[in-house]
Each structure stands twice: as structure tokens, then as C-alpha cells.
XYZ file of C-alpha atoms in Angstrom:
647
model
C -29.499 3.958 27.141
C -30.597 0.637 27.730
C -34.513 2.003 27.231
C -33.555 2.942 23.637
C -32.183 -0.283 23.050
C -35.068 -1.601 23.785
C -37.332 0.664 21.249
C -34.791 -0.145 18.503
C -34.935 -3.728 18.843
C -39.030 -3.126 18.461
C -38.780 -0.748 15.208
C -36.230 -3.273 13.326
C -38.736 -5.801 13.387
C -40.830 -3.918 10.934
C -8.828 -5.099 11.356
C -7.506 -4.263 11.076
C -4.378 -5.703 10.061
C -3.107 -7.377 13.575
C -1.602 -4.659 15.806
C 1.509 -6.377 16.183
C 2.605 -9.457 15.051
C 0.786 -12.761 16.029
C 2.044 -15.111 19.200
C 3.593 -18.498 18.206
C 0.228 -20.625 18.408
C 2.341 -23.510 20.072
C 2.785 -20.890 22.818
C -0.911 -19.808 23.516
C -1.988 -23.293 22.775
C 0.158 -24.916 25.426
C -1.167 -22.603 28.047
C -4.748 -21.867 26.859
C -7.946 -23.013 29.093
C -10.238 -25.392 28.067
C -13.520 -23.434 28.470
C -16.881 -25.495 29.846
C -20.308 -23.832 31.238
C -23.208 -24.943 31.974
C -26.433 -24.794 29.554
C -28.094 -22.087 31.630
C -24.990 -19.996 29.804
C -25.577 -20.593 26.836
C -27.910 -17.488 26.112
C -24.768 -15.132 27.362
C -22.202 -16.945 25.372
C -23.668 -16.514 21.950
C -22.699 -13.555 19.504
C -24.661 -10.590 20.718
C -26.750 -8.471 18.819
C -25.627 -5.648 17.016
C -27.937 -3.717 18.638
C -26.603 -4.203 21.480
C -24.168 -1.942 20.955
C -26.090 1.077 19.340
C -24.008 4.282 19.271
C -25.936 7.445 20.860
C -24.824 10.445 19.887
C -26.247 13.973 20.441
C -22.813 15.556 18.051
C -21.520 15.916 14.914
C -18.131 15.396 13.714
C -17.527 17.355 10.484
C -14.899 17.496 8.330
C -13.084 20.594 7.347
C -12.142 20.891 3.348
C -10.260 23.585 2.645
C -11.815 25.303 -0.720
C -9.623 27.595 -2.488
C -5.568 26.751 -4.069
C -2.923 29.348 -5.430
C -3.993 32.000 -2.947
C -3.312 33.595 -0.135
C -5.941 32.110 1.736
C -8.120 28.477 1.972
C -11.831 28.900 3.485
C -14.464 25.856 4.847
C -18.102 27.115 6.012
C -20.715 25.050 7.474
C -24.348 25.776 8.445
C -24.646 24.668 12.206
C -28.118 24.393 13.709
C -29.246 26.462 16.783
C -31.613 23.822 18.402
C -32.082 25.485 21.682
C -30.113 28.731 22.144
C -27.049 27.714 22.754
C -24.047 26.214 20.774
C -20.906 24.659 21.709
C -18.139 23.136 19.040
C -14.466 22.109 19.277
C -12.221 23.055 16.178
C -9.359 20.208 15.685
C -6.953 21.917 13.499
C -3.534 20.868 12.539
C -0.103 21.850 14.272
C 0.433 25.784 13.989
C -2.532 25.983 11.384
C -3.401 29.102 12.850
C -7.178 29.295 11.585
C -9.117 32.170 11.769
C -12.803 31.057 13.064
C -15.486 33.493 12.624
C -19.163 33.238 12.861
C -21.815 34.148 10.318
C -25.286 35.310 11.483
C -28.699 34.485 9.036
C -28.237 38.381 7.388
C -24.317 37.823 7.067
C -22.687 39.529 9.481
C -19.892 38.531 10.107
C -17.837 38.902 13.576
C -14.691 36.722 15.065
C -16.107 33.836 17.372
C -13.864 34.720 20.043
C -15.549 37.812 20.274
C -18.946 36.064 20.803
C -18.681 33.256 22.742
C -19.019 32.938 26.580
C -16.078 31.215 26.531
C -12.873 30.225 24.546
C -10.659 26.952 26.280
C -8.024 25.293 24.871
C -8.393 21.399 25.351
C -7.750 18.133 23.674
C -9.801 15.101 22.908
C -8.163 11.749 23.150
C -7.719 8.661 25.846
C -4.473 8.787 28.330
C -1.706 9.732 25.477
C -3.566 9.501 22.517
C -5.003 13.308 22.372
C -5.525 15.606 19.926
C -5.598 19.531 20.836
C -8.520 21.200 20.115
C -9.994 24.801 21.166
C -13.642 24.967 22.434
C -16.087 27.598 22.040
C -19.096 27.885 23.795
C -22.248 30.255 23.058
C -24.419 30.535 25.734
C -27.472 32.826 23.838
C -27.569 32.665 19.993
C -31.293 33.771 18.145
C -32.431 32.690 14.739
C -32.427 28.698 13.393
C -28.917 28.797 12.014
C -25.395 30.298 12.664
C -22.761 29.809 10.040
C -19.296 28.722 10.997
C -16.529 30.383 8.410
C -12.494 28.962 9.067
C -9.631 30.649 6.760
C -6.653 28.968 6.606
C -3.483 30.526 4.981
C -2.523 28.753 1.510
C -1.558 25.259 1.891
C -3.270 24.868 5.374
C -4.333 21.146 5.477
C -7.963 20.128 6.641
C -9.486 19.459 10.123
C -12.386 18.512 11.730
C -15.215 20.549 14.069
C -17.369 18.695 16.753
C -19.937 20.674 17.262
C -22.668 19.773 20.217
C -26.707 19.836 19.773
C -29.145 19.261 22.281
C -29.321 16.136 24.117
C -33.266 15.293 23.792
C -32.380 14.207 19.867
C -30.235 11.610 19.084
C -28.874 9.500 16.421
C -29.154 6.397 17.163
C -26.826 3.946 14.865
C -25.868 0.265 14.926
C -24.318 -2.145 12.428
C -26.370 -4.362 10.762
C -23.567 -6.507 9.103
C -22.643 -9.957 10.875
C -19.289 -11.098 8.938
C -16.647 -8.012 9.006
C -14.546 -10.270 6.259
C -13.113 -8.913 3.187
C -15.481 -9.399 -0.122
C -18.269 -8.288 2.118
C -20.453 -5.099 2.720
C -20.864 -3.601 5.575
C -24.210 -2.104 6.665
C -24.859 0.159 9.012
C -28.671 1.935 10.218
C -29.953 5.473 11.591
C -32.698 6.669 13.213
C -33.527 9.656 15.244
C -34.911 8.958 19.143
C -35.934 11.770 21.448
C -37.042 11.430 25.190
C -39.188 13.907 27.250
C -41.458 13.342 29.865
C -39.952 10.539 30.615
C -40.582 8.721 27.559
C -38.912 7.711 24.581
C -39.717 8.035 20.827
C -37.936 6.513 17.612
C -37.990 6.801 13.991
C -40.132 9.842 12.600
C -42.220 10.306 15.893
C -38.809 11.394 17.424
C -37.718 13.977 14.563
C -37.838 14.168 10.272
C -34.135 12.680 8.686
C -34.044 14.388 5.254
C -30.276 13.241 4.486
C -28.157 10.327 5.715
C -25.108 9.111 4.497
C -22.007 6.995 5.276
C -18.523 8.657 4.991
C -15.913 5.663 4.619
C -11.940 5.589 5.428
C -10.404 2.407 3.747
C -7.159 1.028 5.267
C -5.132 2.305 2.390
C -6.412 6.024 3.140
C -9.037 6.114 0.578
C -12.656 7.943 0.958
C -15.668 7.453 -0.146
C -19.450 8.512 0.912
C -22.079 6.303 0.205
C -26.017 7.019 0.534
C -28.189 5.624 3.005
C -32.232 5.037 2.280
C -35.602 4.794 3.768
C -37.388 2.802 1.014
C -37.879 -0.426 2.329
C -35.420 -2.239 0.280
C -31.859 -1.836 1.943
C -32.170 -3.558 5.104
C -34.081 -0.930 6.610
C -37.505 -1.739 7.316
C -40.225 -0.076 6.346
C -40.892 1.987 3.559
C -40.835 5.901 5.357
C -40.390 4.152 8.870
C -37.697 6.787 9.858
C -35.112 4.257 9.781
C -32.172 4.337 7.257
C -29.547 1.716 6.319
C -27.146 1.744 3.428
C -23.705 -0.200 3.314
C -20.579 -0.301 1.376
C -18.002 -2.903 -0.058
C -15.098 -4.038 2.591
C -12.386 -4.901 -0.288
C -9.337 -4.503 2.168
C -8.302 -6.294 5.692
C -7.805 -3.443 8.096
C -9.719 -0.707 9.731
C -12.287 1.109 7.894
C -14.011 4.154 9.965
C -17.568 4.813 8.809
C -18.718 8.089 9.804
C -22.524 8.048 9.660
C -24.330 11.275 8.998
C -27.183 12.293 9.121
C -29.596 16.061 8.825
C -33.251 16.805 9.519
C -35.685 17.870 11.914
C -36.615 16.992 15.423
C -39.478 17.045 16.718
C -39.672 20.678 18.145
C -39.040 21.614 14.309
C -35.729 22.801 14.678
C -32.906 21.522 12.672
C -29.944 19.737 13.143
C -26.985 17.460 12.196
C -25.367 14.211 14.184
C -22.374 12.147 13.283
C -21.737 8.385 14.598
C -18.258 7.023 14.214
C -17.835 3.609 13.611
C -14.512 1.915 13.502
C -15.027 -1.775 11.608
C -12.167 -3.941 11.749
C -12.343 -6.112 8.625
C -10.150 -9.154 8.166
C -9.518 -12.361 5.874
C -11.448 -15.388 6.007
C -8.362 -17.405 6.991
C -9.947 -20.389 7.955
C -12.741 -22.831 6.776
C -14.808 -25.505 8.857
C -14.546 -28.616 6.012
C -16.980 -31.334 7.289
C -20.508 -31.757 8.848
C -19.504 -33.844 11.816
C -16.936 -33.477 14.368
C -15.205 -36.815 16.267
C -14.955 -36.813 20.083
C -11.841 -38.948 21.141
C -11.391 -39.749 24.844
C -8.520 -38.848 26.840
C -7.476 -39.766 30.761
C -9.562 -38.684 33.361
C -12.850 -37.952 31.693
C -11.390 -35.615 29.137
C -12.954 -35.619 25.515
C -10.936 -33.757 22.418
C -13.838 -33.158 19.833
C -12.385 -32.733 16.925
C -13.268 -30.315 14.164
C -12.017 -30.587 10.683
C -10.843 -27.138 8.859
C -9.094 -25.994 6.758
C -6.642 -23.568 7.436
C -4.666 -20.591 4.858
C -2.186 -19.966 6.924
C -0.274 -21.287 9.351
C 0.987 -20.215 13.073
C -2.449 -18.674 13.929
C -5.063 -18.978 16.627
C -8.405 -18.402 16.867
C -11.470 -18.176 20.060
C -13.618 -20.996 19.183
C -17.253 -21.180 21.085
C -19.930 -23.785 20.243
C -22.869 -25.771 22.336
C -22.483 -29.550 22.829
C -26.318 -30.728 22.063
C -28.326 -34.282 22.958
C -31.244 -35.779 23.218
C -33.256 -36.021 26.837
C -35.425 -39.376 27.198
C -38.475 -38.320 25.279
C -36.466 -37.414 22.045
C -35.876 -34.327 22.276
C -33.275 -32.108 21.818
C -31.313 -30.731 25.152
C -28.696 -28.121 25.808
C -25.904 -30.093 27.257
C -22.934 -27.037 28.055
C -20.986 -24.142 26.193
C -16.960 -24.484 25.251
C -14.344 -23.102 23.760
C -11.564 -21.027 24.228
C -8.337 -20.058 22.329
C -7.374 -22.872 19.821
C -5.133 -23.353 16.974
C -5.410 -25.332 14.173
C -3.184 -29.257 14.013
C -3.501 -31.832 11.847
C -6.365 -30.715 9.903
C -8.587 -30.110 12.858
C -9.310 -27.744 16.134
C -9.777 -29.344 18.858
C -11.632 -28.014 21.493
C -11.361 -29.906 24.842
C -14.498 -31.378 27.083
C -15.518 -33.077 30.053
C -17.391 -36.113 29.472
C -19.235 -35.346 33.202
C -21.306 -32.532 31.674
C -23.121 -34.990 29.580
C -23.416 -37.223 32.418
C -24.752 -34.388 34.252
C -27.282 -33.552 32.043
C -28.566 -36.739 31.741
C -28.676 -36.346 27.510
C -28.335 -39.605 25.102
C -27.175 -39.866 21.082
C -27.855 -38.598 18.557
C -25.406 -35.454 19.979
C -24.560 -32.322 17.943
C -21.950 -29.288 17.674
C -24.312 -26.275 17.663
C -23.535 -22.504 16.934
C -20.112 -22.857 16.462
C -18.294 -19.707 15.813
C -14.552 -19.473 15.122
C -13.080 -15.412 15.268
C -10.185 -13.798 15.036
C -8.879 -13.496 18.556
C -7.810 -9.562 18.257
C -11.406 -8.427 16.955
C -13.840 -11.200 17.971
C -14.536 -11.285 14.296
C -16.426 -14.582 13.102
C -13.643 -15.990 10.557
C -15.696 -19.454 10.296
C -18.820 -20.630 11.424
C -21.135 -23.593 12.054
C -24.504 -23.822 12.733
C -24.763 -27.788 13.517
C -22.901 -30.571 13.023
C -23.391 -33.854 14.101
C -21.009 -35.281 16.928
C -19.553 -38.664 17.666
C -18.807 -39.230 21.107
C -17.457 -42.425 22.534
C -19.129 -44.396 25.628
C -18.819 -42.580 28.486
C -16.311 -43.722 30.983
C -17.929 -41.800 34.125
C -20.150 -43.765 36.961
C -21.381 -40.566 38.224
C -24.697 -40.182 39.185
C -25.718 -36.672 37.840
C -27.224 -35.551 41.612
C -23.419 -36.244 43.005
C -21.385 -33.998 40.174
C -20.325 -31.286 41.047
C -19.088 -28.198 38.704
C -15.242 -28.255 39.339
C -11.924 -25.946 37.837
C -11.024 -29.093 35.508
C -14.919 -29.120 34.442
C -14.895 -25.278 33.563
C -11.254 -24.518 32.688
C -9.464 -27.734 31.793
C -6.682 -29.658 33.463
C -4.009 -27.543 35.082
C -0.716 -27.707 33.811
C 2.216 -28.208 35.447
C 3.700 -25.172 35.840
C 0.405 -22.489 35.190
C 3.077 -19.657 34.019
C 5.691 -21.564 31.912
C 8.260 -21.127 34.213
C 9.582 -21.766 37.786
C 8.535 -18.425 38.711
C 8.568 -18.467 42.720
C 6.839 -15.918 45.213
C 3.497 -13.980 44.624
C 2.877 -10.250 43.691
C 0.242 -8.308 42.846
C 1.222 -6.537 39.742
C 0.237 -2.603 39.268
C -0.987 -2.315 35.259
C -2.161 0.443 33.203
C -4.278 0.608 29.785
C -3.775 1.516 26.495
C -1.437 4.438 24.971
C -0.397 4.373 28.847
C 2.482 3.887 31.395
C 2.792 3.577 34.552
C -0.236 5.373 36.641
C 0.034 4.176 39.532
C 1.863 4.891 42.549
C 3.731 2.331 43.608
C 4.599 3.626 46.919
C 0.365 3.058 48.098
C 0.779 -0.426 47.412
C 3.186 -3.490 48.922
C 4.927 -6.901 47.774
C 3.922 -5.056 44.307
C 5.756 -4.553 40.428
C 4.802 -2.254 37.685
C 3.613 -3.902 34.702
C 5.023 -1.442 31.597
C 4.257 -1.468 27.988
C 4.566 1.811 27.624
C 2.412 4.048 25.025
C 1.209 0.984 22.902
C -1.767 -0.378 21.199
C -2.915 -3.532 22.247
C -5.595 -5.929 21.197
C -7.220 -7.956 25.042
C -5.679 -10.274 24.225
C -1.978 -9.331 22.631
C -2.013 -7.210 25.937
C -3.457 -10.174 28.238
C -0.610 -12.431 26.793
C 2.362 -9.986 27.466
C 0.693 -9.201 31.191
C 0.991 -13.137 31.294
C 4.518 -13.358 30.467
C 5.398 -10.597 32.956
C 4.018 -12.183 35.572
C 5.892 -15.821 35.098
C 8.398 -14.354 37.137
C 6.623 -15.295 40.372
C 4.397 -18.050 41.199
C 1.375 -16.336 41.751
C -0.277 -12.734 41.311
C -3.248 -10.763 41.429
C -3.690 -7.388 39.347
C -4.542 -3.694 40.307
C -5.634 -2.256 36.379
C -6.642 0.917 35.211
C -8.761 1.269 31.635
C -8.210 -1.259 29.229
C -5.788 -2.915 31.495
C -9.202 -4.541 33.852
C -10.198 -5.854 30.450
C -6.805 -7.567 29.548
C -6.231 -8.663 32.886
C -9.972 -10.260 33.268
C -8.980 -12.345 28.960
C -5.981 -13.560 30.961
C -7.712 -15.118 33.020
C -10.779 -16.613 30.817
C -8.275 -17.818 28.204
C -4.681 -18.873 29.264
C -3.472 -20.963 32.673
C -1.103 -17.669 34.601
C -0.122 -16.646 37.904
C -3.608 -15.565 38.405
C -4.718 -19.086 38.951
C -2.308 -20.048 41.985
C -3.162 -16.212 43.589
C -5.107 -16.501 47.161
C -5.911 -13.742 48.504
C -9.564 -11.822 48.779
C -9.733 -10.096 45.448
C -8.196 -11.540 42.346
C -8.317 -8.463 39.680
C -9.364 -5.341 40.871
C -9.817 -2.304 38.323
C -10.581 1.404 38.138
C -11.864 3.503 35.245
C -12.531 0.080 32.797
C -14.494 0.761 29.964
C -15.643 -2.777 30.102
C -18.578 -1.720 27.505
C -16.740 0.103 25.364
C -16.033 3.940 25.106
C -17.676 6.632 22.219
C -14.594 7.962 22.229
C -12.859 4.562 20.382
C -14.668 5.428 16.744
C -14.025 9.044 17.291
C -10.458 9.185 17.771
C -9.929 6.811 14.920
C -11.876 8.826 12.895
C -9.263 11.950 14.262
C -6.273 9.886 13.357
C -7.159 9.006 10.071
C -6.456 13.041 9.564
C -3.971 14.035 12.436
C -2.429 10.823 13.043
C -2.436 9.304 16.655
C 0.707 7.666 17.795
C -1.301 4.926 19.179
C -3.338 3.785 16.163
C -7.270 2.601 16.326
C -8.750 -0.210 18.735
C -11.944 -1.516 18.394
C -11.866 -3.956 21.307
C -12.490 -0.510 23.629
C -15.468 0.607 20.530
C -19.213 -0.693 21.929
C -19.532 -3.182 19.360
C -16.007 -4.549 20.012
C -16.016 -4.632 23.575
C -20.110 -6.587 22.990
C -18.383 -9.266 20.870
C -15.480 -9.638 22.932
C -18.134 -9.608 26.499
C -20.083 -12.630 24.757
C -17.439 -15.012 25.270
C -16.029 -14.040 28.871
C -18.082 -16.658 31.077
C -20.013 -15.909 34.795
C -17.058 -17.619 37.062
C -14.503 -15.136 34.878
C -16.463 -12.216 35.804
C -17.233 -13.138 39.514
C -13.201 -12.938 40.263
C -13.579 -9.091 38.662
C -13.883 -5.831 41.787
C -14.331 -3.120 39.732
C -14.755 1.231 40.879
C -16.025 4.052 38.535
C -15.588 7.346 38.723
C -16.859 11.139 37.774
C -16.492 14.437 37.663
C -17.349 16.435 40.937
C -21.236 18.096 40.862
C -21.070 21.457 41.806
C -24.356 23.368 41.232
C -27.140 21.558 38.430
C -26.782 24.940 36.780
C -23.206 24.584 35.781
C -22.175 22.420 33.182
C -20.077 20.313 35.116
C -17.247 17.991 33.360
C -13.913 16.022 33.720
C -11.983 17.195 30.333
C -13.841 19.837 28.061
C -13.645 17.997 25.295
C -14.760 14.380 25.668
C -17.751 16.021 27.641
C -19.234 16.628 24.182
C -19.644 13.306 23.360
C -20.137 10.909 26.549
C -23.191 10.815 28.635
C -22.854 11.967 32.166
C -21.782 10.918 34.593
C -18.235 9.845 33.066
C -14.532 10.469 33.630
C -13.474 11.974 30.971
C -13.139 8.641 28.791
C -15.207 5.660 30.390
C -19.100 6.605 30.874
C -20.669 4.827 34.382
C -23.199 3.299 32.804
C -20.253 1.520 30.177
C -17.755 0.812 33.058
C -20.134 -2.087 34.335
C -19.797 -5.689 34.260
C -22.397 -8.090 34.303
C -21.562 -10.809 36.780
C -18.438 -8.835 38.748
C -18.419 -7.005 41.943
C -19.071 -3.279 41.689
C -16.960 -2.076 44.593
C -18.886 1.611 43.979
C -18.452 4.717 42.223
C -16.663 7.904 43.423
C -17.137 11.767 42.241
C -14.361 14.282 42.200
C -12.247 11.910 40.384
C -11.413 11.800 36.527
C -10.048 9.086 34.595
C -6.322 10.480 34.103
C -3.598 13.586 35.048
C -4.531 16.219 33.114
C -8.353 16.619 33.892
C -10.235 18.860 35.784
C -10.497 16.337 38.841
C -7.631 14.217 40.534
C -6.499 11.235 38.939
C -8.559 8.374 39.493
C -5.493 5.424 40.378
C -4.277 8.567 42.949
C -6.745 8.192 45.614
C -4.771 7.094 48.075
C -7.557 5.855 50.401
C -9.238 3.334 47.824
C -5.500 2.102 46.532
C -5.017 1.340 50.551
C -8.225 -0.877 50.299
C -7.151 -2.610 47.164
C -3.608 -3.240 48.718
C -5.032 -5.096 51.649
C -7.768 -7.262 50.500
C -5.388 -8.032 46.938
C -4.670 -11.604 45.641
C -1.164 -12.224 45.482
């Protein structure tokens, strides 16, 4: 999708609540890295765009409101769009509901849509445990521009949703156009259609006609609310009739709120149709504020600098992930990227301080005047910016190193910090390589493939990267040293526990270090669309938006190259069979992620910039239950990953 990305970037031009409660911030600060790079990183290290992280979606998620009270039956109809002949739709409908679902033809006729449809499966939509049961129906030749879809529910039948599938050459594209998820602000979000044929993409109203968009919003507390979205040139979107449309609403609560973006028009073979995009927006307080215009270096042993940063702070026994740029001046005056830092900091005496070697500014060669530059201080469970600043001025004292910058070289206590003591916070003693699985999970995989090995279990929970990273990191301060074997989110935590805190990992030797299989290290569709589900059904789990595209593009922007170089990753698909079958690992999901994929974590969103990509396998799906195998079951890649593991 990276080509529509690209077209959207051109046309613009024209929390919840934490998920559990906080760590002790003595605890993470006593074992959290002090993060350097060098200036070529800086580019990577900054907040990303929201573009970046542009939802694609060829479906629409519609909810079901039952019409009708004191009877013996509740109705909901919808129109549904016949774009190219054929029509596919899942109907999410609560626990021995027992809808009737009939079609309507254009004259209104009027015939059960069992009795039509190629096919009738039972399925469910969801990641690992987190599903929700659904029945599919596909149509394989419908005539006319329109079908009708007609439930009946018996009296008191509570509502649902549909998902119904159009064709893949139109898509809404939608992005957020908001910066500060904080409560007292709005929250915007765009849409525009895009199309692609012969082998070229179009956006805006050369790709289709949008004659109705709007933005369907669940609060935290449960409330709803649809706001409009517009095309005139005056809400953030552009031109005037540009085929781009924004609108936004107010964020008055800290927690989750799922905006469901919809839109209806025509595309560009005239033919109607209807998309959804679901996005889940953590929002959350501004808990902390930055109270000065210059921040005080003060020197430590060994080259170390603490630059200090005075805030503010409302609350106390918090953390935060702090990134900046430290700035100088070269010999002609002017200005010169010196490095990155940051990392996971808490607030003491009035101040964060955020730890640096002196021998990066040697390096670099830079003189006074210095600055802080682009500091950003967020939430470390939603990568939210609580506090930001974009320069400060920066006192540093005389440097203490002799170093000529030719003889430095980039070391561990350069990049991460000085290593404690004891890297796990005990006497932990032996090595492992720890077998972990992802969210709403257990354990996957079979321990018997794998030697001098222990299951990491937290079973069937919801964890932010880094509540889960932390609690992988206690685990694993039984032994000395360990590597990690992850599946889905559990790559992710595994790769934050390494970025941010001083573990096991870091005295592992061994060939591979973390080695993962099915991460969605990009994000998965399927993170806004099972909130969305859950606001209705309710999903044992509960919502995260670090696995969403725009959580998993804030958290990605401060992970640093030598993190992701200790990262083998493998992705997986369904098996191909013939190109005219419609080939798939769970029924469901299939609707909404872009082939290939496993069944939750598209190829294309299980890469990572900067890691090894140990290849991708077909025949495999993402968990039990599929259509393929199990993707931590293949016995002959869990051999490989046994033998060339860090412990």
C-alpha cells in the first residue's frame, strides 16, 4: 500500500485508561537504558506521520439497530451495493439471537439468504482468543445495482453488526490528522476514495464520487455520537471539492474512543458503494508539563552527562519515553545534528533526566551554543505525546574526553548506557531461551521442539509493549541470560525489552537474540475492528492500539537500528491452491486484510525495517483454529530457531 501512501501524502498538500496498573517508576527507572544514536538516525526517530499509517479498507462495518419495541418482532434493513456481481457479508449477532437474514431484490422480493447464497459458513472474527462468532454468506452472481439486506430479531433481541465486502479496486483510504490524542482536544480524522487499475493508482474524485462521510464515535463511558465530515476547504481538508474529507470531534474523556469512519458514493465504474475504517484513539491526560526553556547538562564519571529537564509533573509514580536531538554548532556557525536520546524516564526532583555520552559531541566535532531539539515526552503504553519541546537551549559543561573524533568508536555504553550490575535485578544464574506468546494468548508453542527452554505465561491478557515487555523481563531474572522465541505481539514486547530496560537479553550469546513468527510489527486492521466489535459484544481481552497501524507507527519511531538488527523474524500465509479460488486462512478476517496474510498479521505489516527477515512460508496460518496448520507448529523451522537461539 505503500504506492497509496505516497499519492496521499501528494493530495494533502493541496487510552485508554492504562490496561493495568502502572510499574513502580523506581523499578523501570533503575533498570531502563540510556538511549544514544547517531545523527544519521535522527530522521527515523522522530514522530512519524500520520499518514503513515493510512487505513485501507475495501469493507464496511455497519451497525445493526433494531427498529420496532412491544412486538413480537425487531427488524434492521440496509441497502448494500452490488459493485461487481458478487457479494459477500458476515452477520455478528449476539449469543442465541437467532436472526432471521433475508435478502431483498430492487422489485421486493423477498427470499431467505440461505437460500441464495453459494455458500453459508459459520466463522468468527477476532485475534488468538479474542473472537467473535459470526456466519458468512457469500453470493457468487447477483444482477441489478443494489440488494437489500432485511434481519428480524424476536422482541428484545439486542443489536449487531454486518461486514459486508466490496470490490477491492475502491478503497477508503483514512488517516488521522490529529497530533495530541490528550483530553480537551479534537480529534480529526480524513477520507478519500483511491482506485488502482492498470497498474496505476488514482485518489480523491478521479478514483470515485463520496456523496456522504461521517464519523461514528464510542466514548470511554459507552456514549455515541456521529459527527459530519466535509469537503469545503475549511476543516482540515484541503481543497474545496478535492475529494478529500476531514471532520473531527471533541476527546472530553481519557480512554479509548473508536471512530468508525464512513463513508457512501460512487467509484469510478459508476457503481455504488459503502466503506467503513475503524479507528481506535487512545486519549489520555496531559500529566506532565516541560517548565523552562533550557535544560542543564551535569557531568558524571566516565564521560556520562545527565541533561536535565525541568517539568512539572501531576502525578506521581509515573514514567514516560522521552526522545529529543542534542544540537551544536560546526566551525562555520552553523547548526549540526549532534545524536538522538532518550528512553524510559521518570520524573525526580523537578526534572527528567535523560542520560548522554559526552563522546558523541566529541565525535561530531560541534561547539556552543548547543540545544535540546524535538523533544517529545509520551505516555509509555500509547506512544502518546503528553509534553513536548521544540528547542531549548542546553548547558553543557567542558568536555572531559581527549578523543580524537577519527579514533571513537560507537560502543554499548555510547548507545545504551552503563550496564548495571546485575542486568536482571537479581542473581538469576544459567541461560534459557524463553518460549512467549502474544496477546489474549497462552502458551503456543510446543515445548517439546525446543531445548534448555521455559514457557513464558500470561495467559489471555491485554498488554500494552511495554506492560508486557516488563513482566517478560521479570520472568526471565530467574536465569542469567536468555534469548526469546515470540509469536504475535510477543516479537514486539520482546524487541521494547530490549530497546528500553537492561534484562537477560543483554548477557545472551548465542546466534540469534529474538526470533519471532506471525508479528504484526506494523500493526493489524483487525486492532480498530475488534474494538469497534467489543464496544457491542464485549471481548474478554479489551482494545489495544499498540497492535492498530497508527499505534504500532508511533511506537516503531522510537525503536532504534542496533534494536532492530538483533530481531529474525518469519511470516506466514494461507496455502494457494488455484488463482480461481478464493483462497484464505480464517473466513472472516479474509474480508478485511490484504493478501497474502495469516489470518491476523498481513506480510506486507509483519516487516521490520532494519531486522532480519528469515522468509515467509505458505500453508501456514497464524493460530489453531484456521484453515492451515498453526504457524509456531512447524516443527522444521522451530528446529532451526532452537539451534541457532541466544541463550
Amino acid at each position: 500500500m505503500n504506492r497509496i501512501n505516497l499519492a496521499l501524502s501528494v493530495l494533502t498538500l493541496s487510552i485508554s485508561a492504562p490496561l493495568i496498573a502502572a510499574e513502580g517508576a523506581a523499578d523501570v527507572a533503575a533498570f531502563a537504558k540510556q538511549l544514544s544514536g547517531p545523527a544519521s538516525e535522527i530522521a527515523s526517530m522522530r514522530a512519524p506521520s500520520p499518514v503513515d499509517a493510512t487505513i485501507h479498507s475495501r469493507s464496511a462495518l455497519l451497525p445493526v439497530h433494531f427498529a420496532g419495541s412491544g412486538s413480537s418482532e425487531r427488524s434492521w434493513q440496509a441497502t448494500l451495493p452490488n459493485e461487481n456481481g458478487k457479494l459477500r457479508f458476515l452477520v455478528f449477532e449476539p449469543a442465541d439471537a437467532n436472526w432471521q437474514v433475508d435478502m431483498l431484490t430492487a422489485t421486493g422480493r423477498s427470499a431467505p439468504a440461505a437460500s441464495r447464497a453459494a455458500r453459508v459458513i459459520q466463522s468468527d472474527f477476532g485475534i488468538e482468543r479474542a473472537r467473535v462468532p459470526a456466519t458468512r454468506y457469500d453470493f457468487e452472481k447477483l444482477d441489478g445495482d443494489s440488494w437489500t439486506l432485511k434481519l428480524h430479531g424476536a422482541a428484545g433481541s439486542r443489536d449487531g453488526f454486518v461486514l459486508v465486502e466490496g470490490d477491492e479496486a475502491t478503497e477508503l483510504a483514512s488517516y488521522q490528522t490529529h497530533t495530541r490524542q490528550l483530553v480537551g482536544q479534537r480529534l480529526g480524522l480524513t477520507a478519500l476514495v483511491t482506485t488502482s487499475s492498470d497498474n496505476s493508482v488514482q485518489v480523491g474524485n478521479t478514483a470515485g464520487r463520496i456523496n456522504q462521510a461521517s464519523i461514528r464515535v464510542t466514548a470511554p463511558d459507552g456514549s455515541r455520537s456521529t459527527y459530519p465530515m466535509f469537503d469545503d476547504g475549511r476543516h482540515n481538508d484541503g481543497i474545496a471539492g478535492d475529494g478529500l474529507f476531514a471532520g473531527d470531534f471533541p476527546a472530553g474523556l481519557a480512554g479509548d474512543y473508536i471512530a468508525q469512519v464512513e463513508v457512501r458514493g460512487v467509484n469510478h465504474r459508476g457503481r455504488n458503494f459503502v466503506r467503513t475504517a475503524e479507528h481506535l484513539l487512545p486519549v489520555v491526560n496531559a500529566s506532565i508539563d516541560v517548565t523552562a526553556t533550557r535544560a542543564i547538562a551535569e557531568a558524571l564519571d566516565d564521560d556520562r552527562l545527565s541533561i536535565r529537564v525541568p517539568v512539572e509533573a501531576r502525578s506521581a509514580g509515573q514514567h514516560y519515553r522521552a526522545i529529543g536531538e542534542v544540537w551544536g554548532t560546526d566551525a562555520r556557525g552553523n547548526p549540526v545534528a549532534i545524536a538522538w536520546l532518550g528512553g524510559m524516564v521518570s520524573p525526580k526532583d523537578g526534572a527528567l533526566a535523560l542520560g548522554f555520552d559526552e563522546r558523541w559531541i566529541a565525535k561530531s566535532g560541534a561547539k556552543a551554543p548547543f540545544e535540546l531539539r524535538n523533544l517529545r515526552i509520551e505516555d509509555p503504553d500509547h506512544f502518546i505525546a503528553v509534553a513536548s519541546a521544540g528547542s531549548m537551549a542546553l548547558e553543557l559543561p567542558n568536555l572531559r574526553t581527549t578523543a580524537q573524533p577519527a579514533d571513537i568508536v560507537v560502543d554499548e555504553r555510547m548507545t545504551m548506557g552503563p550496564r548495571p550490575a546485575s542486568v536482571s535485578g537479581a542473581n538469576g544464574v544459567g541461560t534459557r531461551l524463553l518460549l512467549v506468546h502474544g496477546y489474549c494468548s497462552g502458551g503456543v508453542w510446543p515445548a517439546s521442539q525446543f531445548s534448555n527452554d521455559s514457557t513464558f505465561l500470561d495467559v489471555n491478557q491485554n498488554r500494552s509493549h511495554d506492560q508486557f515487555a516488563l513482566r517478560i523481563r521479570d520472568f526471565g531474572s530467574t536465569w542469567n541470560s536468555f534469548g526469546t522465541v515470540s509469536h504475535s505481539q510477543g516479537g514486539a514486547a520482546s524487541l521494547h525489552l530490549y530497546t528500553y530496560y537492561w534484562s537477560g537479553l543483554d548477557n545472551a550469546t548465542g546466534n540469534r537474540l529474538m526470533q519471532s513468527v506471525g508479528t504484526p510489527y506494523q500493526g493489524t486492521n483487525l486492532s480498530g475492528i475488534l474494538a469497534t466489535l467489543g464496544s457491542w459484544f464485549g471481548i474478554a481481552c479489551g482494545s489495544n492500539s499498540d497492535m492498530t497501524y497508527s499505534g504500532a507507527s508511533s511506537w516503531l519511531s522510537g525503536v532504534p537500528s542496533w534494536a532492530r538488527a538483533k530481531v529474525n523474524y518469519y511470516t506466514t500465509s494461507f496455502k494457494y491452491t488455484h488463482w480461481w479460488v478464493n483462497d484464505y486462512c480464517q473466513f472472516a478476517t479474509d474480508l478485511v486484510l490484504s493478501d497474502p496474510e495469516d489470518g491476523t498479521t498481513e506480510q506486507t505489516k509483519g516487516q521490520l525495517s532494519g531486522a532480519i527477515n528469515r522468509g515467509h512460508a505458505t500453508g501456514q496460518c497464524h493460530t489453531s483454529g484456521m484453515r492451515d496448520p498453526a504457524q509456531y507448529l512447524n516443527s522444521s523451522r522451530n528446529a532451526t530457531m532452537d539451534s541457532n537461539a541466544a541463550r
